[in-house]
Amino acid sequence: MNEDLKVNLSWLPQDHLEASSPENVSTAVSSLIPVVDPEPELIVNPWDIVLCTSGTLISCENAIVVLIIFQNPNLRAPMFLLIGSLALADLLAGIGLIINFIFAYLLQSEATKLVTIGLIVASFSASVCSLLAITVDRYLSLYYALTYNSERTVTFTYIMLILLWGASICIGLLPIMGWNCLKDESTCSVIRPLTKNNAAILSVSFLLMFALMLQLYIQICKIVMRHAHQIALQHHFLATSHYVTTRKGVSTLAIILGTFAACWMPFTLYSLIADYTYPSIYTYATLLPATYNSIINPVIYAFRNQEIQKAFWLICCGCIPSSLSQRARSPSDV
């Protein structure tokens, strides 16, 4: 053993080895071994940064829509009230994502976790319900075109807003009121602290609302095609013009519904089949596209609207571009 030690440490001074105790030898050897610093641990999850960035963009974008509708007294028709509801819901969802990031890394506690998840669930629920309400409003505006602009429509719109926000707030309060998995982790869903049953109910509700929206948009598509055909006959348009107008309306509806499904369907289906034992990367990968829907909503429902465009230009520069003032509404603007 001593011979092996001498061989292994022959590059050290011989007189130093003989005068040293075994403890000193060990110390000398360890002091000469290069120390490799451990790799620094990842403090912040990159997925959380992406979600926080998405929340910031959502908040800024929808705050503009809320500001435009709030400041302009001319935008008080049922359609604009519903668009404002959608923008407000998405704005709160964006704020919820930002608060979630702050609380997750600065103020970690069960109370903040419950409040944050409650805000996010309520906001996204109100966003999806507002999309359904907008679909219902568009259907009524086409199917009951002659009686749509009446007090009864305004009253019905306020009833829809009260119901959808009341239901969304109640859904958001469920985790805070005790329906959570903090005490029993085996019941957790992919979004802690939501329970598996809670996530399943939300997912099934989304699928039902999506089916209803799909049916309504099919009916809207039929009405748009019929209106475009009637206008073409009245003005003696060519069949090509009628085809282009109808195709544009159908394409618009397909984009609206397709975007909604592409954003929310992955997370909805994943929430039904997965639980807390699944890798978190799958949850992030399916949840992130759902947040993108709140980024796209203002573009589809608000900034495409001619009246909102006019109000936006008035706020920004105090003028209305001539292209907006001369543009006429077509049957494809659904």
GROMACS .gro file of C-alpha atoms in nm:
model
  334
    1MET     CA    1   0.000   0.000   0.000
    2ASN     CA    2   0.284   0.236   0.090
    3GLU     CA    3   0.465   0.146  -0.230
    4ASP     CA    4   0.157   0.223  -0.431
    5LEU     CA    5   0.127   0.556  -0.257
    6LYS     CA    6   0.487   0.639  -0.338
    7VAL     CA    7   0.437   0.546  -0.699
    8ASN     CA    8   0.117   0.739  -0.737
    9LEU     CA    9   0.260   1.045  -0.566
   10SER     CA   10   0.617   1.025  -0.700
   11TRP     CA   11   0.580   1.368  -0.857
   12LEU     CA   12   0.561   1.525  -0.509
   13PRO     CA   13   0.885   1.611  -0.318
   14GLN     CA   14   1.010   1.295  -0.141
   15ASP     CA   15   1.114   1.465   0.185
   16HIS     CA   16   0.767   1.621   0.209
   17LEU     CA   17   0.599   1.284   0.182
   18GLU     CA   18   0.812   1.121   0.448
   19ALA     CA   19   0.753   1.402   0.695
   20SER     CA   20   0.383   1.416   0.639
   21SER     CA   21   0.114   1.225   0.819
   22PRO     CA   22  -0.158   1.038   0.624
   23GLU     CA   23  -0.396   1.322   0.699
   24ASN     CA   24  -0.152   1.574   0.556
   25VAL     CA   25  -0.099   1.359   0.251
   26SER     CA   26  -0.470   1.345   0.189
   27THR     CA   27  -0.492   1.720   0.233
   28ALA     CA   28  -0.206   1.773  -0.009
   29VAL     CA   29  -0.359   1.546  -0.268
   30SER     CA   30  -0.705   1.706  -0.241
   31SER     CA   31  -0.558   2.053  -0.263
   32LEU     CA   32  -0.394   1.969  -0.593
   33ILE     CA   33  -0.704   1.819  -0.751
   34PRO     CA   34  -0.870   2.081  -0.969
   35VAL     CA   35  -1.205   2.188  -0.832
   36VAL     CA   36  -1.481   2.189  -1.090
   37ASP     CA   37  -1.753   2.441  -1.012
   38PRO     CA   38  -2.101   2.288  -1.039
   39GLU     CA   39  -2.315   2.421  -1.315
   40PRO     CA   40  -2.544   2.698  -1.187
   41GLU     CA   41  -2.899   2.583  -1.135
   42LEU     CA   42  -3.165   2.731  -1.359
   43ILE     CA   43  -3.342   2.984  -1.141
   44VAL     CA   44  -3.626   3.085  -1.373
   45ASN     CA   45  -3.812   2.843  -1.597
   46PRO     CA   46  -3.790   2.965  -1.959
   47TRP     CA   47  -4.149   2.855  -2.016
   48ASP     CA   48  -4.261   3.088  -1.737
   49ILE     CA   49  -4.075   3.373  -1.904
   50VAL     CA   50  -4.252   3.302  -2.231
   51LEU     CA   51  -4.590   3.292  -2.056
   52CYS     CA   52  -4.516   3.619  -1.878
   53THR     CA   53  -4.412   3.778  -2.208
   54SER     CA   54  -4.732   3.651  -2.366
   55GLY     CA   55  -4.930   3.796  -2.076
   56THR     CA   56  -4.762   4.134  -2.120
   57LEU     CA   57  -4.847   4.142  -2.491
   58ILE     CA   58  -5.204   4.033  -2.417
   59SER     CA   59  -5.245   4.308  -2.157
   60CYS     CA   60  -5.109   4.587  -2.376
   61GLU     CA   61  -5.308   4.485  -2.682
   62ASN     CA   62  -5.642   4.442  -2.509
   63ALA     CA   63  -5.595   4.752  -2.293
   64ILE     CA   64  -5.604   4.953  -2.616
   65VAL     CA   65  -5.937   4.796  -2.714
   66VAL     CA   66  -6.087   4.854  -2.369
   67LEU     CA   67  -5.968   5.215  -2.374
   68ILE     CA   68  -6.114   5.279  -2.720
   69ILE     CA   69  -6.457   5.138  -2.632
   70PHE     CA   70  -6.464   5.304  -2.289
   71GLN     CA   71  -6.374   5.651  -2.416
   72ASN     CA   72  -6.599   5.651  -2.722
   73PRO     CA   73  -6.969   5.693  -2.630
   74ASN     CA   74  -7.069   5.596  -2.984
   75LEU     CA   75  -6.946   5.240  -2.926
   76ARG     CA   76  -7.234   5.128  -2.705
   77ALA     CA   77  -7.414   4.895  -2.944
   78PRO     CA   78  -7.451   4.529  -2.833
   79MET     CA   79  -7.171   4.418  -3.064
   80PHE     CA   80  -6.924   4.664  -2.909
   81LEU     CA   81  -7.031   4.575  -2.556
   82LEU     CA   82  -6.949   4.211  -2.628
   83ILE     CA   83  -6.618   4.300  -2.793
   84GLY     CA   84  -6.539   4.510  -2.486
   85SER     CA   85  -6.624   4.215  -2.264
   86LEU     CA   86  -6.389   3.994  -2.463
   87ALA     CA   87  -6.110   4.252  -2.444
   88LEU     CA   88  -6.160   4.300  -2.070
   89ALA     CA   89  -6.150   3.924  -2.010
   90ASP     CA   90  -5.832   3.887  -2.214
   91LEU     CA   91  -5.681   4.188  -2.037
   92LEU     CA   92  -5.743   4.027  -1.698
   93ALA     CA   93  -5.603   3.699  -1.829
   94GLY     CA   94  -5.284   3.875  -1.936
   95ILE     CA   95  -5.255   4.045  -1.597
   96GLY     CA   96  -5.311   3.706  -1.434
   97LEU     CA   97  -5.020   3.554  -1.626
   98ILE     CA   98  -4.794   3.841  -1.519
   99ILE     CA   99  -4.903   3.815  -1.154
  100ASN     CA  100  -4.854   3.439  -1.165
  101PHE     CA  101  -4.493   3.489  -1.275
  102ILE     CA  102  -4.429   3.744  -0.998
  103PHE     CA  103  -4.589   3.536  -0.723
  104ALA     CA  104  -4.419   3.214  -0.839
  105TYR     CA  105  -4.070   3.359  -0.789
  106LEU     CA  106  -4.114   3.639  -0.534
  107LEU     CA  107  -4.418   3.570  -0.316
  108GLN     CA  108  -4.459   3.195  -0.295
  109SER     CA  109  -4.752   3.090  -0.079
  110GLU     CA  110  -5.065   2.881  -0.105
  111ALA     CA  111  -5.289   3.186  -0.079
  112THR     CA  112  -5.123   3.370  -0.369
  113LYS     CA  113  -5.126   3.052  -0.575
  114LEU     CA  114  -5.501   3.009  -0.524
  115VAL     CA  115  -5.578   3.374  -0.599
  116THR     CA  116  -5.367   3.370  -0.914
  117ILE     CA  117  -5.510   3.048  -1.055
  118GLY     CA  118  -5.860   3.172  -0.970
  119LEU     CA  119  -5.800   3.495  -1.164
  120ILE     CA  120  -5.658   3.311  -1.465
  121VAL     CA  121  -5.938   3.052  -1.475
  122ALA     CA  122  -6.209   3.318  -1.438
  123SER     CA  123  -6.053   3.540  -1.705
  124PHE     CA  124  -6.005   3.271  -1.966
  125SER     CA  125  -6.355   3.135  -1.892
  126ALA     CA  126  -6.499   3.483  -1.949
  127SER     CA  127  -6.295   3.512  -2.269
  128VAL     CA  128  -6.432   3.188  -2.414
  129CYS     CA  129  -6.787   3.273  -2.301
  130SER     CA  130  -6.755   3.618  -2.460
  131LEU     CA  131  -6.655   3.453  -2.788
  132LEU     CA  132  -6.968   3.241  -2.768
  133ALA     CA  133  -7.178   3.551  -2.690
  134ILE     CA  134  -7.029   3.731  -2.992
  135THR     CA  135  -7.119   3.434  -3.209
  136VAL     CA  136  -7.477   3.439  -3.078
  137ASP     CA  137  -7.497   3.814  -3.140
  138ARG     CA  138  -7.373   3.776  -3.497
  139TYR     CA  139  -7.627   3.505  -3.563
  140LEU     CA  140  -7.911   3.715  -3.424
  141SER     CA  141  -7.802   4.022  -3.621
  142LEU     CA  142  -7.831   3.823  -3.944
  143TYR     CA  143  -8.128   3.601  -3.867
  144TYR     CA  144  -8.336   3.882  -3.712
  145ALA     CA  145  -8.195   4.165  -3.922
  146LEU     CA  146  -8.516   4.374  -3.915
  147THR     CA  147  -8.568   4.367  -3.538
  148TYR     CA  148  -8.207   4.339  -3.425
  149ASN     CA  149  -8.160   4.710  -3.349
  150SER     CA  150  -8.414   4.725  -3.070
  151GLU     CA  151  -8.423   4.763  -2.693
  152ARG     CA  152  -8.491   4.391  -2.657
  153THR     CA  153  -8.154   4.313  -2.818
  154VAL     CA  154  -7.975   4.548  -2.578
  155THR     CA  155  -8.151   4.388  -2.282
  156PHE     CA  156  -8.061   4.040  -2.407
  157THR     CA  157  -7.698   4.149  -2.445
  158TYR     CA  158  -7.681   4.274  -2.087
  159ILE     CA  159  -7.835   3.948  -1.966
  160MET     CA  160  -7.569   3.751  -2.155
  161LEU     CA  161  -7.294   3.967  -2.006
  162ILE     CA  162  -7.426   3.925  -1.651
  163LEU     CA  163  -7.460   3.549  -1.690
  164LEU     CA  164  -7.121   3.491  -1.851
  165TRP     CA  165  -6.931   3.706  -1.602
  166GLY     CA  166  -7.125   3.566  -1.309
  167ALA     CA  167  -7.052   3.208  -1.417
  168SER     CA  168  -6.685   3.287  -1.485
  169ILE     CA  169  -6.636   3.450  -1.145
  170CYS     CA  170  -6.798   3.152  -0.973
  171ILE     CA  171  -6.567   2.915  -1.163
  172GLY     CA  172  -6.266   3.122  -1.061
  173LEU     CA  173  -6.373   3.120  -0.695
  174LEU     CA  174  -6.393   2.739  -0.677
  175PRO     CA  175  -6.020   2.683  -0.603
  176ILE     CA  176  -6.024   2.962  -0.344
  177MET     CA  177  -6.335   2.824  -0.173
  178GLY     CA  178  -6.170   2.486  -0.119
  179TRP     CA  179  -6.205   2.288  -0.443
  180ASN     CA  180  -5.832   2.242  -0.489
  181CYS     CA  181  -5.571   1.969  -0.453
  182LEU     CA  182  -5.334   2.135  -0.206
  183LYS     CA  183  -5.417   1.878   0.064
  184ASP     CA  184  -5.431   1.576  -0.167
  185GLU     CA  185  -5.179   1.591  -0.449
  186SER     CA  186  -5.311   1.269  -0.604
  187THR     CA  187  -5.623   1.460  -0.719
  188CYS     CA  188  -5.426   1.734  -0.897
  189SER     CA  189  -5.470   1.806  -1.264
  190VAL     CA  190  -5.207   1.932  -1.505
  191ILE     CA  191  -5.262   2.280  -1.359
  192ARG     CA  192  -5.193   2.272  -0.989
  193PRO     CA  193  -5.387   2.341  -0.766
  194LEU     CA  194  -5.689   2.264  -0.988
  195THR     CA  195  -5.832   1.921  -0.925
  196LYS     CA  196  -5.867   1.665  -1.200
  197ASN     CA  197  -6.247   1.686  -1.179
  198ASN     CA  198  -6.240   2.065  -1.203
  199ALA     CA  199  -6.020   2.053  -1.513
  200ALA     CA  200  -6.242   1.785  -1.668
  201ILE     CA  201  -6.555   1.995  -1.617
  202LEU     CA  202  -6.386   2.298  -1.773
  203SER     CA  203  -6.268   2.090  -2.069
  204VAL     CA  204  -6.607   1.933  -2.134
  205SER     CA  205  -6.773   2.275  -2.105
  206PHE     CA  206  -6.531   2.412  -2.362
  207LEU     CA  207  -6.607   2.127  -2.603
  208LEU     CA  208  -6.980   2.190  -2.566
  209MET     CA  209  -6.936   2.563  -2.630
  210PHE     CA  210  -6.717   2.490  -2.929
  211ALA     CA  211  -6.983   2.258  -3.072
  212LEU     CA  212  -7.246   2.530  -3.024
  213MET     CA  213  -7.021   2.788  -3.190
  214LEU     CA  214  -6.960   2.553  -3.480
  215GLN     CA  215  -7.333   2.504  -3.531
  216LEU     CA  216  -7.400   2.879  -3.513
  217TYR     CA  217  -7.122   2.958  -3.759
  218ILE     CA  218  -7.261   2.702  -4.002
  219GLN     CA  219  -7.596   2.878  -3.984
  220ILE     CA  220  -7.424   3.217  -4.022
  221CYS     CA  221  -7.242   3.087  -4.327
  222LYS     CA  222  -7.570   2.981  -4.485
  223ILE     CA  223  -7.726   3.321  -4.416
  224VAL     CA  224  -7.423   3.504  -4.558
  225MET     CA  225  -7.436   3.297  -4.875
  226ARG     CA  226  -7.808   3.363  -4.912
  227HIS     CA  227  -7.766   3.738  -4.855
  228ALA     CA  228  -7.478   3.758  -5.101
  229HIS     CA  229  -7.688   3.577  -5.362
  230GLN     CA  230  -7.983   3.813  -5.309
  231ILE     CA  231  -7.760   4.121  -5.339
  232ALA     CA  232  -7.606   3.982  -5.655
  233LEU     CA  233  -7.951   3.931  -5.809
  234GLN     CA  234  -8.073   4.278  -5.709
  235HIS     CA  235  -7.771   4.455  -5.854
  236HIS     CA  236  -7.729   4.217  -6.148
  237PHE     CA  237  -7.381   4.117  -6.042
  238LEU     CA  238  -7.198   3.851  -6.231
  239ALA     CA  239  -7.178   3.503  -6.087
  240THR     CA  240  -6.804   3.553  -6.035
  241SER     CA  241  -6.863   3.850  -5.806
  242HIS     CA  242  -7.117   3.651  -5.606
  243TYR     CA  243  -6.871   3.363  -5.577
  244VAL     CA  244  -6.588   3.589  -5.458
  245THR     CA  245  -6.803   3.759  -5.195
  246THR     CA  246  -6.938   3.430  -5.064
  247ARG     CA  247  -6.595   3.271  -5.057
  248LYS     CA  248  -6.457   3.567  -4.863
  249GLY     CA  249  -6.732   3.539  -4.603
  250VAL     CA  250  -6.682   3.165  -4.565
  251SER     CA  251  -6.306   3.211  -4.542
  252THR     CA  252  -6.350   3.471  -4.267
  253LEU     CA  253  -6.568   3.236  -4.064
  254ALA     CA  254  -6.325   2.949  -4.118
  255ILE     CA  255  -6.035   3.162  -3.995
  256ILE     CA  256  -6.229   3.270  -3.685
  257LEU     CA  257  -6.337   2.920  -3.587
  258GLY     CA  258  -6.014   2.752  -3.697
  259THR     CA  259  -5.800   2.990  -3.494
  260PHE     CA  260  -6.014   2.936  -3.186
  261ALA     CA  261  -5.995   2.557  -3.219
  262ALA     CA  262  -5.622   2.550  -3.295
  263CYS     CA  263  -5.544   2.758  -2.987
  264TRP     CA  264  -5.766   2.589  -2.729
  265MET     CA  265  -5.820   2.231  -2.847
  266PRO     CA  266  -5.471   2.094  -2.762
  267PHE     CA  267  -5.486   2.209  -2.401
  268THR     CA  268  -5.849   2.103  -2.364
  269LEU     CA  269  -5.786   1.747  -2.481
  270TYR     CA  270  -5.462   1.722  -2.284
  271SER     CA  271  -5.641   1.830  -1.964
  272LEU     CA  272  -5.889   1.548  -2.012
  273ILE     CA  273  -5.633   1.269  -2.045
  274ALA     CA  274  -5.341   1.390  -1.830
  275ASP     CA  275  -5.281   1.462  -1.463
  276TYR     CA  276  -5.009   1.598  -1.237
  277THR     CA  277  -4.779   1.298  -1.303
  278TYR     CA  278  -4.725   1.399  -1.666
  279PRO     CA  279  -4.415   1.606  -1.752
  280SER     CA  280  -4.475   1.976  -1.710
  281ILE     CA  281  -4.331   2.051  -2.054
  282TYR     CA  282  -4.646   1.904  -2.210
  283THR     CA  283  -4.860   2.138  -2.002
  284TYR     CA  284  -4.656   2.441  -2.107
  285ALA     CA  285  -4.655   2.333  -2.473
  286THR     CA  286  -5.035   2.306  -2.484
  287LEU     CA  287  -5.116   2.602  -2.258
  288LEU     CA  288  -4.903   2.851  -2.450
  289PRO     CA  289  -5.111   2.830  -2.772
  290ALA     CA  290  -5.424   2.889  -2.562
  291THR     CA  291  -5.279   3.220  -2.447
  292TYR     CA  292  -5.212   3.312  -2.810
  293ASN     CA  293  -5.587   3.315  -2.865
  294SER     CA  294  -5.608   3.621  -2.640
  295ILE     CA  295  -5.342   3.787  -2.856
  296ILE     CA  296  -5.529   3.710  -3.178
  297ASN     CA  297  -5.877   3.805  -3.051
  298PRO     CA  298  -5.829   4.185  -3.074
  299VAL     CA  299  -5.705   4.148  -3.432
  300ILE     CA  300  -6.004   3.936  -3.540
  301TYR     CA  301  -6.286   4.097  -3.345
  302ALA     CA  302  -6.177   4.455  -3.272
  303PHE     CA  303  -5.916   4.595  -3.508
  304ARG     CA  304  -6.099   4.458  -3.814
  305ASN     CA  305  -6.409   4.656  -3.718
  306GLN     CA  306  -6.444   4.979  -3.913
  307GLU     CA  307  -6.593   5.181  -3.624
  308ILE     CA  308  -6.318   5.075  -3.386
  309GLN     CA  309  -6.058   5.160  -3.650
  310LYS     CA  310  -6.207   5.509  -3.682
  311ALA     CA  311  -6.208   5.558  -3.305
  312PHE     CA  312  -5.848   5.436  -3.286
  313TRP     CA  313  -5.731   5.685  -3.549
  314LEU     CA  314  -5.922   5.965  -3.377
  315ILE     CA  315  -5.745   5.890  -3.049
  316CYS     CA  316  -5.402   5.858  -3.210
  317CYS     CA  317  -5.397   6.151  -3.455
  318GLY     CA  318  -5.740   6.313  -3.442
  319CYS     CA  319  -5.822   6.219  -3.802
  320ILE     CA  320  -5.987   5.940  -4.001
  321PRO     CA  321  -5.814   5.800  -4.310
  322SER     CA  322  -6.014   5.845  -4.628
  323SER     CA  323  -5.994   5.472  -4.697
  324LEU     CA  324  -6.197   5.405  -4.381
  325SER     CA  325  -6.456   5.676  -4.436
  326GLN     CA  326  -6.533   5.552  -4.787
  327ARG     CA  327  -6.539   5.181  -4.717
  328ALA     CA  328  -6.878   5.012  -4.735
  329ARG     CA  329  -6.978   4.705  -4.538
  330SER     CA  330  -7.016   4.387  -4.740
  331PRO     CA  331  -7.190   4.058  -4.665
  332SER     CA  332  -6.851   3.903  -4.601
  333ASP     CA  333  -6.788   4.131  -4.303
  334VAL     CA  334  -6.923   3.890  -4.045
   0.00000   0.00000   0.00000
